[in-house]
């Protein structure tokens, strides 16, 4: 941590800041610059309230040097984490493909989808049973009934099940049916929920919130890891920007950046990341080329009749064509898909 | 709702879309333009999955005309809502002032703060007992012990208590001590939590998420209102933008815009909205001039030693000076503060 | 400047970086931390290409400590600059009010506008003669004919003239008629144009680009100042964010922040900052309360028939009412308007 | 264009709006909805100031249906444009690779770079002679001397030359040496400059401004096309968002979206789009997989000593490895590179 003093900060103010740095258990090095004096604070503690130093007299700003997360950090664990559960393997050269409808709507819809996406090469089935919806008047999901239909689809196809959990009190119920607990973008900083899935051992797919920084995403992962669950996959699903021709902006450099900073595998979500079905296949191919460890894609038997997210869902045919193209790209970059 | 067809959409595609619009219980008007044919869909339903029309063959885009929220809408209830609880009144000409530390730290800190902010003119006391923190390693709040200290501060000063609740299972506990339940920005779309506070009758302060649109904010309010709790205050606390000289960007036009769209009162949070104590007083004055119904401000006996948010907390003196200035501005615009 | 080395950077890499820092004429202080070694580079040069250090072997990041601008900096010139030209005075307690139509359309329109805004208390007249328009098919301004009409309006009313210049080759022509040369948001980083107005001595109103950081704005000002023209007013006119209920987001904390960093006066533009006439008066009042040194406001005799920007223009009546309210706010905060 | 009236708009207000729509030469269709009456305005004109309708009495909003650009539109010209000049071909299955240093620094640097990038497979040489720099104190380029060195490098290697032009008065000079005139992101809306390059017949590389919408980008292209120069390549170089781990956010869905809307070829700029050399190769591969018609990449013999943009420049080796990988990806998606 570097404390930058204002130009003209007095000796008293500098001394006081040194005392305060030392009271946090850190060693203070004072460097007198031509305009600014800076105090480098050295030590092992990554204490969250250091930022209060910023309100010290004569302080211009405080610059953090060390990453605020630990267990998620590649510095701490250099080996890439591979998350494997049933048919799904994400990380380490294998590209996982999680596909299926936004919401589980009925038995036929989910079974048909499971069979179709498996045939095309998907390695897990997605489908929402508990749906967080922007409007209270929208379809809210089939809940436990939906979970049962997902489990039936797994029995039929062998595909691992990925489904969202929206509240701590549902975690055990959802974990009883699902292979991967998805934390949605809206809940990325629902810490009680993160702690609850941290108490499980099944895999977790943690989606980046649409305005979360990468540090915030990794600190959210840290909540899960810190409770003892190491099976975390991160998911880039698009950020909110001024762009209005897509629902969100999908920043694929996230994949490469995360691979530098963390050992956790990284999945992308081109469906939410663009919000338009016709943009999804290109962004799937781009994700694979960029080094993503997995993709999660919305697929529906009849998108125009979907109860949610129809506008961004591929048909079975479109999904099949996308998979053929992506497999070639995966091969070109030396990955297995 | 307006369905815009692509240039060159076939008669079949148009007919099919008309059928689909009608199957949603809406009446379809077809207007043939020089480039685009558009279908205006008229009716009373505000059904959430209409957007699936966008995946219809030949459709270019779907434009929503009616606001997606109802109970929160000023069209539905033209009279401005005034939220009153104990010493706090927000809306209708009275400007509420909610002040206090980010976190309740100990008895002396919260009592001292309560006395000081009351003396300077605050009408409610803020203080966090359950703290959602970005890092699992940061101070997480005193929990029920903190609630008790807040209640003691109310006994001492008569100030209404505003405090955050972070999980549905805590709502009854927090409501037993507090006058106003705050929903933090990270939880704006935690629908289970919104439903839980919707089941209470005490006042709710709902903070806008840092990347939430106004429609999303009002739909979040709708979750609370729809459960029967009409006492909702909205809070603009800053949005995430590319600006890096402030922690968030505080868009004060939100106040005026919300006053057009909803009858609910609007509070601003210049502390989180700027992230730097020295910017807070100007943004308080600007909020009052812009017509805000209340402000919420972080104040701490010794910001440099605060366990959270010290960099954006005012001292007692700074708070007192800000209040004097803001009262004059309130008077200038015909409001009571 | 602080060079942060990666964890595990070798002694060779550190030595090499020290050499490189020294080759820039700076003194290097090495501080060995528990995770990162940092090198503080101390010296007087503010050389633009230091960032290349970032590509040195073993470097994690480079943190700049000193502001990159000089002449614009309040550290260099603590006294607030007051820009005065004819009827307009901006800075130092006087709030300038620049009002008028987006474009000069004809003699009657501009004269009528000049008389009306003067009567309501404006201290300068705005009006575009050279119009930078997003579409080549939009009205592009009356050019020199428009300048002549503006000069005629000054003769009639005594109001100083503020008008935009869009190209270096027009600067002398525009300066021959106008009192203040406006650099529009799209041209904030048109350096040739900045240099050209820097060669004049008349006042300059420099608008912030919609995605410019404050440092970039001040460096653009620096181009003008560095050529010898000290009469620069900065203008916050709204930034581009994800918000879609306003055309831009008007971040008023810019005013307070700039007042800390620079001695140059700060004007706000609530018309472009919101893009909707009904939001303009509240944002004018908020600007005054926040400490703005001036406002620039679009006013049109008949906004619905304006050739540009009608949707964000006030009528004469609305302008008059806004002025009455803002004068009271100005008085409340001890300013003259 | 659809004019949406406010709920409760009077018959008079609706009639008045119909009259106003008709006065623009458009036909008005009135549709009475349950909450809102809407007026569909049908006709061939794409007049820029229609938005003024928004300030009509009783109007809630105006929704534009037709794209505001014409010549750039794929509806107008369905066939994909291929821009070819010397060694460079962009569009129609050929992926152009434009590589070289940010700035031309000296003869050896540019010649060495030209030879190295050609050997690795680049099809054009980039290098800045006129450099628009954020700070007036940064290296501003070698100007005509730089152009001469570029021409010498073309003589030596046969590579087409891509270089930036920053002012209308320089266009002829730069066009005398270069094959492609680059319009930088800061100048995307410098209309005088766009008109000047529109008057040439050589190819133009038009970079998207960091906060420009796609419509704004295409309207900027329209300025060039409208003057008679059809040889326009568009370039996505990253947008400004809240993300701070990259200098800009590179939104690759732009490529696919532009391919739908326009016949012009699309190039991406992973160097500026990320701002960090180590992220560039992944984003090059992703661009190719997403369907980009070209990439432009900064390469420098010794990035740590570059006079500009060193932190985002590849070494010759890194560039060579990137090219090998990208060629495989291009083959996988059926393109030639």
mmCIF file with all atom_site columns, C-alpha atoms in Angstrom, chain A residues 149-273:
data_model
loop_
_atom_site.group_PDB
_atom_site.id
_atom_site.type_symbol
_atom_site.label_atom_id
_atom_site.label_alt_id
_atom_site.label_comp_id
_atom_site.label_asym_id
_atom_site.label_entity_id
_atom_site.label_seq_id
_atom_site.pdbx_PDB_ins_code
_atom_site.Cartn_x
_atom_site.Cartn_y
_atom_site.Cartn_z
_atom_site.occupancy
_atom_site.B_iso_or_equiv
_atom_site.pdbx_formal_charge
_atom_site.auth_seq_id
_atom_site.auth_comp_id
_atom_site.auth_asym_id
_atom_site.auth_atom_id
_atom_site.pdbx_PDB_model_num
ATOM 1   C CA . UNK A 1 149 ? -37.586 -32.367 -14.389 1.00 0.00 ? 149 UNK A CA 1
ATOM 2   C CA . UNK A 1 150 ? -33.895 -31.493 -14.612 1.00 0.00 ? 150 UNK A CA 1
ATOM 3   C CA . UNK A 1 151 ? -32.967 -34.582 -12.630 1.00 0.00 ? 151 UNK A CA 1
ATOM 4   C CA . UNK A 1 152 ? -35.130 -36.670 -14.961 1.00 0.00 ? 152 UNK A CA 1
ATOM 5   C CA . UNK A 1 153 ? -33.291 -35.179 -17.932 1.00 0.00 ? 153 UNK A CA 1
ATOM 6   C CA . UNK A 1 154 ? -29.985 -36.145 -16.346 1.00 0.00 ? 154 UNK A CA 1
ATOM 7   C CA . UNK A 1 155 ? -31.262 -39.694 -15.853 1.00 0.00 ? 155 UNK A CA 1
ATOM 8   C CA . UNK A 1 156 ? -32.201 -39.793 -19.504 1.00 0.00 ? 156 UNK A CA 1
ATOM 9   C CA . UNK A 1 157 ? -29.055 -38.259 -21.002 1.00 0.00 ? 157 UNK A CA 1
ATOM 10  C CA . UNK A 1 158 ? -26.296 -38.469 -18.428 1.00 0.00 ? 158 UNK A CA 1
ATOM 11  C CA . UNK A 1 159 ? -25.703 -34.711 -18.667 1.00 0.00 ? 159 UNK A CA 1
ATOM 12  C CA . UNK A 1 160 ? -24.613 -32.879 -15.529 1.00 0.00 ? 160 UNK A CA 1
ATOM 13  C CA . UNK A 1 161 ? -27.206 -30.333 -14.383 1.00 0.00 ? 161 UNK A CA 1
ATOM 14  C CA . UNK A 1 162 ? -26.429 -26.611 -13.962 1.00 0.00 ? 162 UNK A CA 1
ATOM 15  C CA . UNK A 1 163 ? -29.167 -24.546 -12.330 1.00 0.00 ? 163 UNK A CA 1
ATOM 16  C CA . UNK A 1 164 ? -29.446 -21.312 -10.413 1.00 0.00 ? 164 UNK A CA 1
ATOM 17  C CA . UNK A 1 165 ? -29.992 -20.953 -6.689  1.00 0.00 ? 165 UNK A CA 1
ATOM 18  C CA . UNK A 1 166 ? -31.285 -17.592 -5.516  1.00 0.00 ? 166 UNK A CA 1
ATOM 19  C CA . UNK A 1 167 ? -31.474 -17.800 -1.720  1.00 0.00 ? 167 UNK A CA 1
ATOM 20  C CA . UNK A 1 168 ? -29.484 -19.420 1.078   1.00 0.00 ? 168 UNK A CA 1
ATOM 21  C CA . UNK A 1 169 ? -32.512 -21.312 2.321   1.00 0.00 ? 169 UNK A CA 1
ATOM 22  C CA . UNK A 1 170 ? -32.831 -23.103 -1.039  1.00 0.00 ? 170 UNK A CA 1
ATOM 23  C CA . UNK A 1 171 ? -29.221 -24.227 -1.294  1.00 0.00 ? 171 UNK A CA 1
ATOM 24  C CA . UNK A 1 172 ? -29.697 -27.687 0.176   1.00 0.00 ? 172 UNK A CA 1
ATOM 25  C CA . UNK A 1 173 ? -32.780 -28.350 -1.904  1.00 0.00 ? 173 UNK A CA 1
ATOM 26  C CA . UNK A 1 174 ? -31.121 -27.319 -5.158  1.00 0.00 ? 174 UNK A CA 1
ATOM 27  C CA . UNK A 1 175 ? -27.907 -29.160 -4.281  1.00 0.00 ? 175 UNK A CA 1
ATOM 28  C CA . UNK A 1 176 ? -29.954 -32.330 -3.822  1.00 0.00 ? 176 UNK A CA 1
ATOM 29  C CA . UNK A 1 177 ? -30.896 -32.264 -7.515  1.00 0.00 ? 177 UNK A CA 1
ATOM 30  C CA . UNK A 1 178 ? -28.161 -30.295 -9.295  1.00 0.00 ? 178 UNK A CA 1
ATOM 31  C CA . UNK A 1 179 ? -24.495 -30.920 -10.103 1.00 0.00 ? 179 UNK A CA 1
ATOM 32  C CA . UNK A 1 180 ? -23.555 -27.266 -10.404 1.00 0.00 ? 180 UNK A CA 1
ATOM 33  C CA . UNK A 1 181 ? -25.070 -24.425 -8.386  1.00 0.00 ? 181 UNK A CA 1
ATOM 34  C CA . UNK A 1 182 ? -25.219 -21.264 -10.446 1.00 0.00 ? 182 UNK A CA 1
ATOM 35  C CA . UNK A 1 183 ? -24.973 -17.895 -8.708  1.00 0.00 ? 183 UNK A CA 1
ATOM 36  C CA . UNK A 1 184 ? -26.592 -15.374 -11.017 1.00 0.00 ? 184 UNK A CA 1
ATOM 37  C CA . UNK A 1 185 ? -25.172 -11.976 -11.882 1.00 0.00 ? 185 UNK A CA 1
ATOM 38  C CA . UNK A 1 186 ? -27.713 -10.186 -9.655  1.00 0.00 ? 186 UNK A CA 1
ATOM 39  C CA . UNK A 1 187 ? -26.550 -12.267 -6.691  1.00 0.00 ? 187 UNK A CA 1
ATOM 40  C CA . UNK A 1 188 ? -22.799 -11.992 -7.169  1.00 0.00 ? 188 UNK A CA 1
ATOM 41  C CA . UNK A 1 189 ? -22.592 -9.917  -4.010  1.00 0.00 ? 189 UNK A CA 1
ATOM 42  C CA . UNK A 1 190 ? -25.319 -11.724 -2.044  1.00 0.00 ? 190 UNK A CA 1
ATOM 43  C CA . UNK A 1 191 ? -22.817 -12.756 0.572   1.00 0.00 ? 191 UNK A CA 1
ATOM 44  C CA . UNK A 1 192 ? -25.171 -14.894 2.635   1.00 0.00 ? 192 UNK A CA 1
ATOM 45  C CA . UNK A 1 193 ? -25.849 -16.934 -0.490  1.00 0.00 ? 193 UNK A CA 1
ATOM 46  C CA . UNK A 1 194 ? -22.135 -17.170 -1.304  1.00 0.00 ? 194 UNK A CA 1
ATOM 47  C CA . UNK A 1 195 ? -21.447 -18.444 2.187   1.00 0.00 ? 195 UNK A CA 1
ATOM 48  C CA . UNK A 1 196 ? -24.211 -21.010 1.846   1.00 0.00 ? 196 UNK A CA 1
ATOM 49  C CA . UNK A 1 197 ? -22.826 -22.470 -1.399  1.00 0.00 ? 197 UNK A CA 1
ATOM 50  C CA . UNK A 1 198 ? -19.387 -22.280 0.188   1.00 0.00 ? 198 UNK A CA 1
ATOM 51  C CA . UNK A 1 199 ? -20.694 -24.761 2.733   1.00 0.00 ? 199 UNK A CA 1
ATOM 52  C CA . UNK A 1 200 ? -21.474 -27.283 -0.032  1.00 0.00 ? 200 UNK A CA 1
ATOM 53  C CA . UNK A 1 201 ? -18.932 -29.341 -1.952  1.00 0.00 ? 201 UNK A CA 1
ATOM 54  C CA . UNK A 1 202 ? -20.684 -29.399 -5.312  1.00 0.00 ? 202 UNK A CA 1
ATOM 55  C CA . UNK A 1 203 ? -19.429 -27.167 -8.114  1.00 0.00 ? 203 UNK A CA 1
ATOM 56  C CA . UNK A 1 204 ? -20.379 -23.520 -8.273  1.00 0.00 ? 204 UNK A CA 1
ATOM 57  C CA . UNK A 1 205 ? -20.730 -21.346 -11.398 1.00 0.00 ? 205 UNK A CA 1
ATOM 58  C CA . UNK A 1 206 ? -20.288 -17.755 -10.220 1.00 0.00 ? 206 UNK A CA 1
ATOM 59  C CA . UNK A 1 207 ? -21.434 -15.115 -12.683 1.00 0.00 ? 207 UNK A CA 1
ATOM 60  C CA . UNK A 1 208 ? -19.869 -11.686 -12.786 1.00 0.00 ? 208 UNK A CA 1
ATOM 61  C CA . UNK A 1 209 ? -22.285 -8.891  -11.936 1.00 0.00 ? 209 UNK A CA 1
ATOM 62  C CA . UNK A 1 210 ? -22.855 -6.458  -14.806 1.00 0.00 ? 210 UNK A CA 1
ATOM 63  C CA . UNK A 1 211 ? -20.940 -3.672  -13.073 1.00 0.00 ? 211 UNK A CA 1
ATOM 64  C CA . UNK A 1 212 ? -18.534 -5.710  -10.964 1.00 0.00 ? 212 UNK A CA 1
ATOM 65  C CA . UNK A 1 213 ? -14.818 -5.145  -11.288 1.00 0.00 ? 213 UNK A CA 1
ATOM 66  C CA . UNK A 1 214 ? -12.592 -8.183  -11.564 1.00 0.00 ? 214 UNK A CA 1
ATOM 67  C CA . UNK A 1 215 ? -11.392 -7.650  -7.999  1.00 0.00 ? 215 UNK A CA 1
ATOM 68  C CA . UNK A 1 216 ? -15.002 -7.698  -6.813  1.00 0.00 ? 216 UNK A CA 1
ATOM 69  C CA . UNK A 1 217 ? -15.656 -10.901 -8.755  1.00 0.00 ? 217 UNK A CA 1
ATOM 70  C CA . UNK A 1 218 ? -12.613 -12.594 -7.240  1.00 0.00 ? 218 UNK A CA 1
ATOM 71  C CA . UNK A 1 219 ? -13.572 -11.400 -3.758  1.00 0.00 ? 219 UNK A CA 1
ATOM 72  C CA . UNK A 1 220 ? -17.024 -12.911 -4.286  1.00 0.00 ? 220 UNK A CA 1
ATOM 73  C CA . UNK A 1 221 ? -15.303 -16.177 -5.239  1.00 0.00 ? 221 UNK A CA 1
ATOM 74  C CA . UNK A 1 222 ? -13.198 -15.760 -2.114  1.00 0.00 ? 222 UNK A CA 1
ATOM 75  C CA . UNK A 1 223 ? -16.365 -15.893 0.026   1.00 0.00 ? 223 UNK A CA 1
ATOM 76  C CA . UNK A 1 224 ? -17.116 -19.341 -1.422  1.00 0.00 ? 224 UNK A CA 1
ATOM 77  C CA . UNK A 1 225 ? -13.522 -20.593 -1.274  1.00 0.00 ? 225 UNK A CA 1
ATOM 78  C CA . UNK A 1 226 ? -13.035 -19.295 2.246   1.00 0.00 ? 226 UNK A CA 1
ATOM 79  C CA . UNK A 1 227 ? -15.928 -21.489 3.443   1.00 0.00 ? 227 UNK A CA 1
ATOM 80  C CA . UNK A 1 228 ? -14.142 -24.523 2.087   1.00 0.00 ? 228 UNK A CA 1
ATOM 81  C CA . UNK A 1 229 ? -15.632 -25.132 -1.344  1.00 0.00 ? 229 UNK A CA 1
ATOM 82  C CA . UNK A 1 230 ? -12.803 -25.098 -3.927  1.00 0.00 ? 230 UNK A CA 1
ATOM 83  C CA . UNK A 1 231 ? -14.958 -25.997 -6.957  1.00 0.00 ? 231 UNK A CA 1
ATOM 84  C CA . UNK A 1 232 ? -15.614 -22.549 -8.311  1.00 0.00 ? 232 UNK A CA 1
ATOM 85  C CA . UNK A 1 233 ? -15.958 -21.628 -12.004 1.00 0.00 ? 233 UNK A CA 1
ATOM 86  C CA . UNK A 1 234 ? -16.070 -17.940 -12.896 1.00 0.00 ? 234 UNK A CA 1
ATOM 87  C CA . UNK A 1 235 ? -18.388 -16.729 -15.626 1.00 0.00 ? 235 UNK A CA 1
ATOM 88  C CA . UNK A 1 236 ? -18.117 -13.584 -17.739 1.00 0.00 ? 236 UNK A CA 1
ATOM 89  C CA . UNK A 1 237 ? -21.641 -12.757 -18.868 1.00 0.00 ? 237 UNK A CA 1
ATOM 90  C CA . UNK A 1 238 ? -21.316 -9.194  -20.051 1.00 0.00 ? 238 UNK A CA 1
ATOM 91  C CA . UNK A 1 239 ? -21.087 -5.811  -18.430 1.00 0.00 ? 239 UNK A CA 1
ATOM 92  C CA . UNK A 1 240 ? -23.315 -2.786  -18.564 1.00 0.00 ? 240 UNK A CA 1
ATOM 93  C CA . UNK A 1 241 ? -21.982 -0.035  -20.787 1.00 0.00 ? 241 UNK A CA 1
ATOM 94  C CA . UNK A 1 242 ? -23.416 2.737   -22.938 1.00 0.00 ? 242 UNK A CA 1
ATOM 95  C CA . UNK A 1 243 ? -23.803 0.360   -25.889 1.00 0.00 ? 243 UNK A CA 1
ATOM 96  C CA . UNK A 1 244 ? -27.410 -0.114  -26.889 1.00 0.00 ? 244 UNK A CA 1
ATOM 97  C CA . UNK A 1 245 ? -27.152 -2.450  -29.853 1.00 0.00 ? 245 UNK A CA 1
ATOM 98  C CA . UNK A 1 246 ? -26.454 -5.340  -27.483 1.00 0.00 ? 246 UNK A CA 1
ATOM 99  C CA . UNK A 1 247 ? -28.119 -5.955  -24.110 1.00 0.00 ? 247 UNK A CA 1
ATOM 100 C CA . UNK A 1 248 ? -24.724 -6.106  -22.415 1.00 0.00 ? 248 UNK A CA 1
ATOM 101 C CA . UNK A 1 249 ? -21.149 -5.759  -23.647 1.00 0.00 ? 249 UNK A CA 1
ATOM 102 C CA . UNK A 1 250 ? -19.153 -9.001  -23.589 1.00 0.00 ? 250 UNK A CA 1
ATOM 103 C CA . UNK A 1 251 ? -15.514 -8.173  -22.742 1.00 0.00 ? 251 UNK A CA 1
ATOM 104 C CA . UNK A 1 252 ? -13.554 -11.240 -23.768 1.00 0.00 ? 252 UNK A CA 1
ATOM 105 C CA . UNK A 1 253 ? -10.244 -9.877  -22.477 1.00 0.00 ? 253 UNK A CA 1
ATOM 106 C CA . UNK A 1 254 ? -11.650 -10.845 -19.089 1.00 0.00 ? 254 UNK A CA 1
ATOM 107 C CA . UNK A 1 255 ? -10.811 -14.449 -19.928 1.00 0.00 ? 255 UNK A CA 1
ATOM 108 C CA . UNK A 1 256 ? -7.131  -13.766 -20.528 1.00 0.00 ? 256 UNK A CA 1
ATOM 109 C CA . UNK A 1 257 ? -6.852  -11.376 -17.618 1.00 0.00 ? 257 UNK A CA 1
ATOM 110 C CA . UNK A 1 258 ? -8.436  -13.838 -15.197 1.00 0.00 ? 258 UNK A CA 1
ATOM 111 C CA . UNK A 1 259 ? -6.124  -16.582 -16.395 1.00 0.00 ? 259 UNK A CA 1
ATOM 112 C CA . UNK A 1 260 ? -3.224  -14.410 -15.220 1.00 0.00 ? 260 UNK A CA 1
ATOM 113 C CA . UNK A 1 261 ? -4.715  -13.533 -11.857 1.00 0.00 ? 261 UNK A CA 1
ATOM 114 C CA . UNK A 1 262 ? -6.473  -16.693 -10.748 1.00 0.00 ? 262 UNK A CA 1
ATOM 115 C CA . UNK A 1 263 ? -6.230  -20.466 -11.043 1.00 0.00 ? 263 UNK A CA 1
ATOM 116 C CA . UNK A 1 264 ? -10.026 -20.796 -11.305 1.00 0.00 ? 264 UNK A CA 1
ATOM 117 C CA . UNK A 1 265 ? -11.463 -21.755 -14.704 1.00 0.00 ? 265 UNK A CA 1
ATOM 118 C CA . UNK A 1 266 ? -13.360 -19.183 -16.740 1.00 0.00 ? 266 UNK A CA 1
ATOM 119 C CA . UNK A 1 267 ? -16.612 -19.703 -18.638 1.00 0.00 ? 267 UNK A CA 1
ATOM 120 C CA . UNK A 1 268 ? -18.298 -17.158 -20.928 1.00 0.00 ? 268 UNK A CA 1
ATOM 121 C CA . UNK A 1 269 ? -21.994 -16.592 -21.526 1.00 0.00 ? 269 UNK A CA 1
ATOM 122 C CA . UNK A 1 270 ? -22.504 -15.237 -25.049 1.00 0.00 ? 270 UNK A CA 1
ATOM 123 C CA . UNK A 1 271 ? -26.301 -15.439 -24.709 1.00 0.00 ? 271 UNK A CA 1
ATOM 124 C CA . UNK A 1 272 ? -26.561 -12.889 -21.912 1.00 0.00 ? 272 UNK A CA 1
ATOM 125 C CA . UNK A 1 273 ? -23.403 -11.192 -23.101 1.00 0.00 ? 273 UNK A CA 1
#
